[in-house]
Structures are given as structure tokens and as C-alpha cells.
Short mmCIF file of C-alpha atoms in Angstrom, two decimals:
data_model
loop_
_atom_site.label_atom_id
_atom_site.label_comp_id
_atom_site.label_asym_id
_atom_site.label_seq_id
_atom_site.Cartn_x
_atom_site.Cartn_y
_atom_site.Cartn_z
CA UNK A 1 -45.56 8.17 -2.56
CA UNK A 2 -47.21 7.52 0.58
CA UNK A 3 -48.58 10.47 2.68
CA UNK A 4 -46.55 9.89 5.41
CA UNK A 5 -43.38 10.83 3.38
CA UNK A 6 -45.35 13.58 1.31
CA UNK A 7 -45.70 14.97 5.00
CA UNK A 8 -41.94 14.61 5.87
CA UNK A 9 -41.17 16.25 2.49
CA UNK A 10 -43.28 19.00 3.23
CA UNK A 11 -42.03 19.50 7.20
CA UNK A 12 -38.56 19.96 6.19
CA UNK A 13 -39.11 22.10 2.53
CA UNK A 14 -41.57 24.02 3.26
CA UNK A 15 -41.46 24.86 7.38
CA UNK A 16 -37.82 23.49 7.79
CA UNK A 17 -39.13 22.02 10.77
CA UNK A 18 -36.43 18.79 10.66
CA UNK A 19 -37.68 17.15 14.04
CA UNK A 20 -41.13 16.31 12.66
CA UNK A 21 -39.57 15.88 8.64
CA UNK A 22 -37.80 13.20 11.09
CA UNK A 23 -40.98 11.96 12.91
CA UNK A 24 -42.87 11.79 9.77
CA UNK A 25 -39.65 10.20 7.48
CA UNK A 26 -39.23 7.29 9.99
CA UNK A 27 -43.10 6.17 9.46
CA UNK A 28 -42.70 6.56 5.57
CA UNK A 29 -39.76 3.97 5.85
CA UNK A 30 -41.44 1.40 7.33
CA UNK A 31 -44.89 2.11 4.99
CA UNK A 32 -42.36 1.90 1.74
CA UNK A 33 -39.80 -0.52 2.63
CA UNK A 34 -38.58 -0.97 -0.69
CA UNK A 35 -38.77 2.88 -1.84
CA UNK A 36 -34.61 3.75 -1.82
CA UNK A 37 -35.87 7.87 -1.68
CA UNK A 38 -37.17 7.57 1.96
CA UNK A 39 -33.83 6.86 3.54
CA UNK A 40 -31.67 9.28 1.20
CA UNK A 41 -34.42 11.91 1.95
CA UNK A 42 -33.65 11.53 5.78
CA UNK A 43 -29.89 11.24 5.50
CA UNK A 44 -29.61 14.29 2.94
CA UNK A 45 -31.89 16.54 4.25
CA UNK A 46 -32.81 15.46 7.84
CA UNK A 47 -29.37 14.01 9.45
CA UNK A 48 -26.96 16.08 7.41
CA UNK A 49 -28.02 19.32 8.25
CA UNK A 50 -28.50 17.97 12.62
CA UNK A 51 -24.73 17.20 11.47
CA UNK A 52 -26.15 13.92 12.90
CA UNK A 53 -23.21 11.56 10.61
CA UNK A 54 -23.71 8.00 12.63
CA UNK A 55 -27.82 8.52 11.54
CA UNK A 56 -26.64 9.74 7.72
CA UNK A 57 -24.54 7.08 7.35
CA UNK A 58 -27.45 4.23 8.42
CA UNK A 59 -29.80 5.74 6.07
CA UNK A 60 -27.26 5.71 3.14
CA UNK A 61 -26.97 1.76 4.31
CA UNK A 62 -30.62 1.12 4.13
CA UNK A 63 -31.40 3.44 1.14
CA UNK A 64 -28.92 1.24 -0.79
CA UNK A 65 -30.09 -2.02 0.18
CA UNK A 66 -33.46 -0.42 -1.51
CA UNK A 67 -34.38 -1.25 -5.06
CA UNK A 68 -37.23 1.15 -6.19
CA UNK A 69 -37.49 5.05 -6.77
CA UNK A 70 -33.82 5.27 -7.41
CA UNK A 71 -33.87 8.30 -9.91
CA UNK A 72 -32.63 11.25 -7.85
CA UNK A 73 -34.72 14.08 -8.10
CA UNK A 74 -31.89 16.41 -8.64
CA UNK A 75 -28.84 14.98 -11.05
CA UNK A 76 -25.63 16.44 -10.00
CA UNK A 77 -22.24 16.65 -11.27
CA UNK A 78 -18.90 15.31 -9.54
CA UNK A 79 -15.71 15.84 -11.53
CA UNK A 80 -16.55 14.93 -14.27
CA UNK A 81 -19.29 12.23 -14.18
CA UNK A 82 -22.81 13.48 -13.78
CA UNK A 83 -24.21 11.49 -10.75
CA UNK A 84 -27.80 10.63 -11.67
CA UNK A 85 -29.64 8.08 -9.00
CA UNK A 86 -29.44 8.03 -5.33
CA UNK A 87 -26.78 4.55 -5.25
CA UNK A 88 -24.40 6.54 -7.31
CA UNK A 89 -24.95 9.52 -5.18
CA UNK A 90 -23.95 7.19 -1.93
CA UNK A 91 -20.95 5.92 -3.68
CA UNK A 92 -20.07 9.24 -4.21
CA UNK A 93 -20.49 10.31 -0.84
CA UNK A 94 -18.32 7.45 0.85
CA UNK A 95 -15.43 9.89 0.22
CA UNK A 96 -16.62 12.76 2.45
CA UNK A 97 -16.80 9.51 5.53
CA UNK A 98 -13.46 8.50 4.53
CA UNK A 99 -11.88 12.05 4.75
CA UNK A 100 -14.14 12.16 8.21
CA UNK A 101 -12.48 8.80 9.35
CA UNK A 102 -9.08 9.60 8.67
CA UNK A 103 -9.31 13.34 10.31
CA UNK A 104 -11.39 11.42 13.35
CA UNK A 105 -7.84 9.27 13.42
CA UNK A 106 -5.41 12.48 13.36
CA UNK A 107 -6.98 13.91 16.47
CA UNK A 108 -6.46 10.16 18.23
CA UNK A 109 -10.33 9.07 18.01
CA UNK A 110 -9.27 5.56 16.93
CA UNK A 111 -12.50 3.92 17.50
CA UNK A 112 -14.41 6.25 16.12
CA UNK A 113 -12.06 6.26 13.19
CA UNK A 114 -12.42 2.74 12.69
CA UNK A 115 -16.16 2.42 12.56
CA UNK A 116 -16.30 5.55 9.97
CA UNK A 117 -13.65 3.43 7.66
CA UNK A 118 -15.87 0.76 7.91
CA UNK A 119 -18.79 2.74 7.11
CA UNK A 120 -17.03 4.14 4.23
CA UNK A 121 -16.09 0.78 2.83
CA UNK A 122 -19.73 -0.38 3.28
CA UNK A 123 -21.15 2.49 1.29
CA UNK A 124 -18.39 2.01 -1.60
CA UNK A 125 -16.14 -1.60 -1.23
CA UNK A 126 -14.26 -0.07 -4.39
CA UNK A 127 -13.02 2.78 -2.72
CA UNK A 128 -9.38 1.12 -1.93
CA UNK A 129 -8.09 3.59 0.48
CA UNK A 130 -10.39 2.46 3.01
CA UNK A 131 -8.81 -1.03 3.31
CA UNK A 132 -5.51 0.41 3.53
CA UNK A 133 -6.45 2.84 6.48
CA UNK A 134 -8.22 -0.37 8.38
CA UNK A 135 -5.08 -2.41 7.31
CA UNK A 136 -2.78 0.17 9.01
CA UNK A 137 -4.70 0.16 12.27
CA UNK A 138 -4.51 -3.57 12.44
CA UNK A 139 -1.02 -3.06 11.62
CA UNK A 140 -0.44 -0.47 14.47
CA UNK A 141 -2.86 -3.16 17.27
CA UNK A 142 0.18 -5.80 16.33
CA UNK A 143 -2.35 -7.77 14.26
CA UNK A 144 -0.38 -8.58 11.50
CA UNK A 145 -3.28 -11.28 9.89
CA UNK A 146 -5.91 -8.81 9.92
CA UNK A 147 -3.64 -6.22 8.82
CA UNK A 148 -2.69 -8.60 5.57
CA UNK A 149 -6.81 -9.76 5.62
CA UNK A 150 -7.81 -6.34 4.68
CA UNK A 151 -4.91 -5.73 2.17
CA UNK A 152 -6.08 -8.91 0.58
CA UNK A 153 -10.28 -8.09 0.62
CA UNK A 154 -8.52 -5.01 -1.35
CA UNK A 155 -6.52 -6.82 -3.85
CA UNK A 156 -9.73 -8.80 -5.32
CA UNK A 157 -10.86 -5.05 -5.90
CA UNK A 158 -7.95 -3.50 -7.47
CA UNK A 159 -5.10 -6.22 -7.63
CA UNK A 160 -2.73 -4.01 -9.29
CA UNK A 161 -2.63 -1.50 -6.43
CA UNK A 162 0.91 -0.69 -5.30
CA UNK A 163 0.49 0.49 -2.05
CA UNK A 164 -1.52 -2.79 -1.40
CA UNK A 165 0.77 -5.40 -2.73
CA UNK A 166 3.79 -3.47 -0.98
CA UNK A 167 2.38 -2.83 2.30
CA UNK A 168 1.63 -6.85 2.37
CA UNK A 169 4.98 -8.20 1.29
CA UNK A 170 6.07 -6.00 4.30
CA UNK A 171 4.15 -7.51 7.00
CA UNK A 172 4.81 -10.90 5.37
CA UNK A 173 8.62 -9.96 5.55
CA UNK A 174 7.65 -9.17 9.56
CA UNK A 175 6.28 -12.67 9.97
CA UNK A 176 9.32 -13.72 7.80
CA UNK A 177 6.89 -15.40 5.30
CA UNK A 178 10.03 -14.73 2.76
CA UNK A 179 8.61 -16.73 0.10
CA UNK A 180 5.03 -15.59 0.80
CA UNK A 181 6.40 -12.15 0.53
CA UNK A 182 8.29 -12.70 -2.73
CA UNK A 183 5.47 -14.64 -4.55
CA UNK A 184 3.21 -11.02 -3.76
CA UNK A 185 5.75 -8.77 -5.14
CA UNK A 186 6.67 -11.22 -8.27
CA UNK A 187 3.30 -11.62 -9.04
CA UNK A 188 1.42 -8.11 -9.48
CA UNK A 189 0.74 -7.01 -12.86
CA UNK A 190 2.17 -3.72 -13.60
CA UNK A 191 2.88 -1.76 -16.93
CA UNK A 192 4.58 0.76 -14.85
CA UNK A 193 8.46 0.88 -15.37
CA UNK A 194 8.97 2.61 -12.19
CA UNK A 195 6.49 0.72 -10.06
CA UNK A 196 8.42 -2.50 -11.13
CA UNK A 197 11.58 -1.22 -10.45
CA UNK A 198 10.49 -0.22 -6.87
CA UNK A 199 8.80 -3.77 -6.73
CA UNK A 200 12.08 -5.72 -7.54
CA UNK A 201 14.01 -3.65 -5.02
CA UNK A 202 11.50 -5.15 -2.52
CA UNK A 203 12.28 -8.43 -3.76
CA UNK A 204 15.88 -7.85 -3.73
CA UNK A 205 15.83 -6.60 -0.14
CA UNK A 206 14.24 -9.95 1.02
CA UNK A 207 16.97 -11.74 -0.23
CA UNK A 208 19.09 -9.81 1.75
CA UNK A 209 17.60 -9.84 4.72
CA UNK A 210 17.81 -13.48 4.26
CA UNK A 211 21.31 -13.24 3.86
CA UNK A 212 21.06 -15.51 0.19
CA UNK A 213 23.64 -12.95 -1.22
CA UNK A 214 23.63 -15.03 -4.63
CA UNK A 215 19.93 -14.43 -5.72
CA UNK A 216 20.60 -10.82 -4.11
CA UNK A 217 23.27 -10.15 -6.73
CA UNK A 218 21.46 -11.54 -9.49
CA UNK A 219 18.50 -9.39 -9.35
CA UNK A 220 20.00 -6.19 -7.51
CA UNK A 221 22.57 -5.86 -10.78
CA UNK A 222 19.38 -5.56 -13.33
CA UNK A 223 17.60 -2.86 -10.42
CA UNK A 224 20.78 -0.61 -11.01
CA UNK A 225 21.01 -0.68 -14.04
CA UNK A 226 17.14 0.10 -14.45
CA UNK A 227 17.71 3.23 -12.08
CA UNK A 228 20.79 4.21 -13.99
CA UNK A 229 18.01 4.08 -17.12
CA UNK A 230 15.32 5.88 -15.18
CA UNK A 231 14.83 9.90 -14.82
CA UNK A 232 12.27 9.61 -12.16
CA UNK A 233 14.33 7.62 -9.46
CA UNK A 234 15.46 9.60 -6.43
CA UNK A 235 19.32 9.84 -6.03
CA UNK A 236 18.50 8.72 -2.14
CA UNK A 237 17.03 5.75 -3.52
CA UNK A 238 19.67 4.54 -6.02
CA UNK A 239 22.61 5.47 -3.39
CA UNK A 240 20.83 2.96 -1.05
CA UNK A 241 20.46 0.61 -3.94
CA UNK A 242 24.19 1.13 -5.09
CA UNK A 243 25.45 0.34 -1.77
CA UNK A 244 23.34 -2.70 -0.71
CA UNK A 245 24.18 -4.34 -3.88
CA UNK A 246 27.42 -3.44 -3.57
CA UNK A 247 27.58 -5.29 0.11
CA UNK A 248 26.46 -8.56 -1.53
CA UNK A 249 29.25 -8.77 -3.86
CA UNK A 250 31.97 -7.77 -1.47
CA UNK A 251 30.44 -10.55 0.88
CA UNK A 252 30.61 -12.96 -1.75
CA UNK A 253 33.73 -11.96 -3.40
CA UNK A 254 35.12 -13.28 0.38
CA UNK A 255 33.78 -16.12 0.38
CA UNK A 256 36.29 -17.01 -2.49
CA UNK A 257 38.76 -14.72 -1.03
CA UNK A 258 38.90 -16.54 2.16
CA UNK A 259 38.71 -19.99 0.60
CA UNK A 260 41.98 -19.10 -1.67
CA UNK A 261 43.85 -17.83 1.64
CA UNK A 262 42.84 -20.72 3.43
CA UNK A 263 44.19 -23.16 0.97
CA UNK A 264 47.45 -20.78 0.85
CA UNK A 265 47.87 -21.36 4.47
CA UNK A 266 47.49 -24.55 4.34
CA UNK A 267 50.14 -25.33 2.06
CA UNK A 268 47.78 -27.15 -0.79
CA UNK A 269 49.95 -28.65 -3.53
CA UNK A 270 47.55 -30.42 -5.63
CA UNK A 271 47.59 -28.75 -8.99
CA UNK A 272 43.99 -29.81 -9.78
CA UNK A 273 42.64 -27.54 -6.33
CA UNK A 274 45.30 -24.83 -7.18
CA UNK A 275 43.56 -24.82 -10.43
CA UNK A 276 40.09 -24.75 -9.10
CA UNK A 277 41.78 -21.84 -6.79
CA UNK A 278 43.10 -19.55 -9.81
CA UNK A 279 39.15 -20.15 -10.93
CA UNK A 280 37.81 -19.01 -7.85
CA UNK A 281 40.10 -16.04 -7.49
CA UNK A 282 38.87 -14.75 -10.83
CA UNK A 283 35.53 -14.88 -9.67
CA UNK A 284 36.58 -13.17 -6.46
CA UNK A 285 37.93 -10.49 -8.44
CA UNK A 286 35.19 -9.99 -10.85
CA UNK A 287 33.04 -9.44 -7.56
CA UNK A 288 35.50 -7.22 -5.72
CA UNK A 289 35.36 -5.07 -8.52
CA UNK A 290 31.96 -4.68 -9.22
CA UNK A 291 31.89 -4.00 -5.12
CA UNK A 292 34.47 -0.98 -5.66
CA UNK A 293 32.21 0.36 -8.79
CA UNK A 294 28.92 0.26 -7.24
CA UNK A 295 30.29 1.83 -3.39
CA UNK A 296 31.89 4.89 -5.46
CA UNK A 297 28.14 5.18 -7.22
CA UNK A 298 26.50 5.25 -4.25
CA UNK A 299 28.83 7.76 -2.62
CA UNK A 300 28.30 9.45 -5.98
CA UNK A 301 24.88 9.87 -5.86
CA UNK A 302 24.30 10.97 -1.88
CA UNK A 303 27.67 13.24 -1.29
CA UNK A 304 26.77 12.88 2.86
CA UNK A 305 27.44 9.21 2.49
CA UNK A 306 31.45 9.01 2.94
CA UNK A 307 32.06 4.95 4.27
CA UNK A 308 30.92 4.02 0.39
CA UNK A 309 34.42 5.73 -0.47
CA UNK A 310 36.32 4.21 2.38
CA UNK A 311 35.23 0.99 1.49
CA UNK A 312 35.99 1.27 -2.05
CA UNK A 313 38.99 2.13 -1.20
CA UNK A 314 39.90 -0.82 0.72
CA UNK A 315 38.70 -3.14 -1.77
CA UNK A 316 41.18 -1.16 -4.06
CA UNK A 317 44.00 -2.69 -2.10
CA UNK A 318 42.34 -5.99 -2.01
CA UNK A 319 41.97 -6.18 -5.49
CA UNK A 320 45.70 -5.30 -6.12
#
């Protein structure tokens, strides 16, 4: 190594004199631009200890754009994997500016917060959190693109990531990209039972918010049944799920309902649509009942929730 760092080495060890380790470091980078030590010396021992985290974090930058010297002198252990050259050791260390970004955000330094995500996410791109913090803050600025940008920079890291793929379909659903938002949920590769589950649901809200009650029905039935099947489903979320899916079959149940007393009223005679009418009234009960079964589980499964009841009740009456 070059004398200039031997001297910066020597300031900080030996006289713990950090302005001239500094002074002296700064000359050894540009004498071995391609030696990955110099900057990790100065951000380790230099910057860290001046608690001087913009400077660290630039050195960490530089040291791993370096390709030379990258043994560390000192092998260390985190968790469980032993960290043994100085780009592992940065990797490692882009947690420590993530946990400094988001506690930078709590106290309402935004900007500040930002840049330190960013830093974090330049020191480690696989570090996912990072791109869902900077996703959130576009999110919360009203920029719904960049929000969905960031979420998707994430998904070519870790595609399977649910908060990623969830938090996406829900700013789609915002910009009522429905089908957009569908295509994300349908299409993430999961081997988690739950995770699906909650996935679907997503899916099956969409269709409701949509108000296309028929492809609602069709895939809300299987989601109940899969909670009913589940032990690790909250009894919040499965009274929600009850009742919702119990709304789209009263509302189509209706449809035939009010079709049957509209021909009544009309005085139809024609034995072919009275036919057709006995058909749909079937069908009308079929969903009416379902309706009543599903608004008595959801009322069964959150005890504060008392309109379920009512309205199971009513449809009682209908029915009969």
C-alpha cells in the first residue's frame, strides 16, 4: 500500500488523531484508485466514529465501485453468515442506513429520509424494504407512477414478495387499472396457502368494486371456503369476507327476483317466459339462500356486527 494510506492508518490507530487519518486517507484514494480498502478505511474508521453518515455512506459507494484489496482485514460474523471482504461488509451495512432512513422519516425529516433510502438501496438493490419505503413516499406525494415504478424495480428482485405485489394492485385499483390490478395479483407465484388466500380476496374485492357481482361470486365462494379450511385466518377477516360475498348474492338473487315480479305485474301469459320465470326463480332462491348462510357466518364470526343478522333475517321472509 502506498505511504500515504500507511500514514492515514497509522494517524487514526496509533494517535487516534481522525482529522489528519482524514487528510492523509483522501490523498491515498486518489494515489490507489482502484484499491476498495482506502474508502472502507475512511468510512469505518474515519466518518463513523465523526458520526459523519452522508461522508460513510460516499465512501461505502466508492469502495464498492473498487475492484482490488477486497479481503477485509478483520472477518466478522452477522447472524449467521461470516462476512469476509469489504463488498459483503457494505451489503451488510445497508441495513443500519435503512433503519437510519426510516427513524429520519418518524421524526418528519422526509428529505432526509428519502436520500438515506436511496443510499441504502444503492449499497444493497436486494434489500426489498427499501423500495417499499421509497414506494410509500411516492405514494403519500400523490405520485401514484413512481409509487408503482419502485414496487416494480422491486419485483425483478424478489417477484414473489407480498407486500410488493399487494401494495401495487392497490394503487392500480386507485387509478382503476382493474385489469392491470387483477393480472398482478393472478400472476405472483406463491406456495403459501395463506398468502393466496389473502391474494384472491384482493382479486375478489376488485370485482366488487367494479360492481361485476357474477365473477365476485364465483371466486369469493372458493375464498370462504378456504378460510373456513384455514387456522391462521383472523375471524375479522373472514366476517368481512362472509358478508361481502354474501352482498353479491343477495344483489344478484334480485336481479331475478325483480325480473319474476316484474313479469307478475305485468300480467305475462306466455307459458314459454313463465317457464323461463320458474327457472329464474330457482336461481333466485339458490342465491337468496346462500345470502342468508353467509350474513349469519359473518355475524357469527365478529359478535359486534348485528345488520348481518337483520339482513338474514329479511331474506328469511323473502325466501318464504
Amino acid at each position: 500500500m502506498s505511504m500515504e494510506f500507511n500514514s492515514a492508518r497509522s494517524y487514526v490507530r496509533i494517535e487516534n488523531n481522525l482529522e489528519q487519518g482524514e487528510i492523509w486517507g483522501l490523498k491515498a484514494l486518489e494515489i490507489e484508485p482502484d484499491n476498495a480498502q482506502v474508502p472502507y478505511f475512511l468510512a469505518v474508521e474515519v466518518y463513523r466514529p465523526q458520526k459523519n453518515y452522508d461522508k460513510m455512506g460516499e465512501m461505502f459507494q466508492e469502495a464498492l465501485k473498487r475492484k482490488s484489496n477486497l479481503e477485509l482485514e478483520q472477518p466478522f460474523k452477522s447472524g449467521d453468515k461470516i462476512i469476509k471482504t469489504i463488498h459483503e461488509a457494505i451489503r451488510n451495512e445497508s441495513s443500519t442506513y435503512y433503519n437510519k432512513a426510516s427513524s429520519y422519516y418518524n421524526k418528519g425529516k422526509k428529505k432526509k429520509a428519502e436520500k438515506t433510502f436511496k443510499l441504502s438501496m444503492s449499497l444493497n438493490p436486494e434489500l426489498i424494504d427499501n423500495y417499499i419505503a421509497l414506494s410509500d413516499m411516492a405514494y403519500e406525494k400523490g405520485n401514484m407512477e413512481l409509487a408503482i415504478e419502485y414496487l416494480e424495480k422491486g419485483a425483478k428482485i424478489n417477484k414473489g414478495n407480498f407486500d410488493l405485489v399487494v401494495r401495487k394492485a392497490k394503487y392500480q385499483r386507485e387509478l382503476k387499472q382493474y385489469d392491470e390490478a387483477v393480472f398482478t395479483l393472478e400472476n405472483i407465484d406463491v406456495d403459501n396457502e395463506q398468502i393466496r388466500i389473502m391474494l384472491d380476496k384482493e382479486i375478489f374485492m376488485i370485482y366488487l368494486e367494479q360492481e361485476k357481482y357474477n365473477e365476485a361470486v364465483g371466486i369469493g365462494s372458493k375464498i370462504v371456503e378456504d378460510m373456513f379450511n384455514s387456522t391462521e385466518i383472523e375471524d375479522k377477516v373472514l366476517s368481512e369476507t362472509c358478508y361481502n360475498v354474501a352482498i353479491c348474492n343477495r344483489y344478484i338473487g334480485y336481479e331475478f327476483y325483480n325480473k319474476i315480479v316484474d313479469a307478475i305485474n305485468e300480467g305475462i301469459e306466455d307459458t314459454d317466459v313463465l317457464s323461463s320465470l320458474l327457472d329464474d326463480a330457482d336461481k333466485s332462491l339458490s342465491y337468496f339462500k346462500i345470502a342468508k348462510e353467509r350474513f349469519y357466518d359473518a355475524s357469527s364470526f365478529d359478535p359486534d356486527d348485528n345488520k348481518s343478522t337483520s339482513y338474514a333475517k329479511d331474506l328469511n321472509k323473502l325466501i318464504k
